[in-house]
Amino acid sequence: MHPTLPTLQPINMILKTPYYLIDENRLRHNLLKIQSVKELSGAKSVLALKCFSTWSVFDLMSQYLDGTTSSSLYEARLGHETFHGEVHAYSVAFSAEDIQELKAYSNKIIFNSISQLKAFHDQVSHLDIGLRINPQISFSDYDIADPARRYSRLGVTDYNAIHQVLHLINGVMFHFNCENEDFEAYSAMLDTISETYVELLPQLEWVSLGGGVAFTSENYPLEKFAQKLKAFSQRFEIQVYLEPGDAVVTKSTDLVTTVLDIVHNEIDIAIVDSSIGTHMLDLLEYRAEATIKGSNQGEYRYMIAGKTCLAGDIFGTFHFKSKLKVGDQITIADAGGYTMVKMNWFNGLKMPSIVVKRLDGIHEIVKTFDYTDFKNNLS
Ligand SMILES: *Cc1c(COP(=O)(O)O)cnc(C)c1O
């Protein structure tokens, strides 16, 4: 169905940039870690589709994960159609129409508020029903991503109110981390949650601990993490779920670009055929620098910038071993999570193709975009 490319010729000589390159072997590296957490702790993992929904690799992912979780009706439907496994449906706010349609797609519906739980419970009482709790503790370096920030609308804070609706739910969800690499901090927060909800948890069948934990990272103490989850699960006799997004796809994907021009304004600036605003939006939202492969080890310093008209469209400033020239490829690492799902047509930039390097090494172009997609996106 999709074109496959011969492996003999270097891939970068055939493919037109920009493209995302998803490497299934690197993906499996993370998936195997998630599987071992399940084996050691019993905790099931469902992929957070809002981070990554490139369904061409879901056949591989479904072998290691228990299903998907979603932030909207469309994500839940995608999980139902393309991923073998459980479909958890969560949304900050469902509409009545969402609920009607979701009934056909979901195993679990997790409400964000007591008002939504009460409004829709009767229509979905044959499913597992959960409620999101805001434990009022969190780990996040960014205020914009802190689910327990002041005035947060993400989950219920009122402890007594939760107890009053206990008969309507059989599970709860806590999502309280963002890019947390610190196991000790996580462990301490889980202890706090255990104490705060010590009466609630034993009355439930399942608890989801959300995402935002970097447990597939190289130096993360995976076994300690699994033991912690197991102890929590055993103490309350409860099924634990995790909702990893970034941890599933971290370091699995590159964004490959080409230098189109080099200009000079006090410093050397290489302009590539991509943009942070359109293809790596998180860098803009979090004011973060990209990671560029093969950089930061030479004497030639360049600002790598995107080709939109946004003045701050900058991947970062890096050192290279040799001078850059027009036509050189610049590969941005770790471009799997929160990238493809946030692509947009700003400035009419061509969206990167999506290429999958399958387990057997064969490259498959699973998606290309052209002018028609741009035109049809609006009318
Ligand atoms: C964003 C989100 C996740 C996934 O977070 P990652 O940081 O990508 O692991 C999981 N659960 C909920 C409720 C979320 O909002």
Tab-separated table of C-alpha atoms in Angstrom, residues 267-272 274-278 280-292 301-318 332:
chain	number	residue	atom	x	y	z
A	267	ILE	CA	26.502	35.531	13.723
A	268	ASP	CA	26.081	32.862	11.057
A	269	ILE	CA	22.495	31.726	10.639
A	270	ALA	CA	21.519	28.609	8.701
A	271	ILE	CA	17.920	28.544	7.507
A	272	VAL	CA	16.368	25.100	7.106
A	274	SER	CA	11.249	23.503	8.406
A	275	SER	CA	10.148	25.550	11.391
A	276	ILE	CA	9.635	25.209	15.107
A	277	GLY	CA	6.250	26.924	14.838
A	278	THR	CA	4.907	24.411	12.343
A	280	MET	CA	8.260	21.319	16.464
A	281	LEU	CA	5.724	23.549	18.164
A	282	ASP	CA	6.677	22.447	21.673
A	283	LEU	CA	10.033	24.184	21.293
A	284	LEU	CA	8.190	27.433	20.804
A	285	GLU	CA	5.641	26.842	23.545
A	286	TYR	CA	8.257	25.851	26.094
A	287	ARG	CA	11.021	28.149	24.826
A	288	ALA	CA	13.262	25.115	24.560
A	289	GLU	CA	16.237	24.355	22.320
A	290	ALA	CA	16.253	21.502	19.861
A	291	THR	CA	18.770	18.679	20.023
A	292	ILE	CA	20.686	18.515	16.776
A	301	ARG	CA	28.932	28.072	15.355
A	302	TYR	CA	25.553	28.551	13.691
A	303	MET	CA	22.124	29.574	14.710
A	304	ILE	CA	19.754	27.052	13.108
A	305	ALA	CA	16.546	28.832	12.179
A	306	GLY	CA	13.263	27.974	10.518
A	307	LYS	CA	11.836	29.417	7.335
A	308	THR	CA	8.632	31.013	8.601
A	309	CYS	CA	8.445	34.787	8.937
A	310	LEU	CA	8.275	34.523	12.728
A	311	ALA	CA	11.377	36.324	14.025
A	312	GLY	CA	11.774	33.848	16.880
A	313	ASP	CA	11.582	30.759	14.672
A	314	ILE	CA	14.875	29.379	15.984
A	315	PHE	CA	15.887	25.790	16.720
A	316	GLY	CA	18.902	26.973	18.688
A	317	THR	CA	22.587	27.770	18.347
A	318	PHE	CA	25.009	24.924	17.856
A	332	ILE	CA	16.785	17.225	14.805
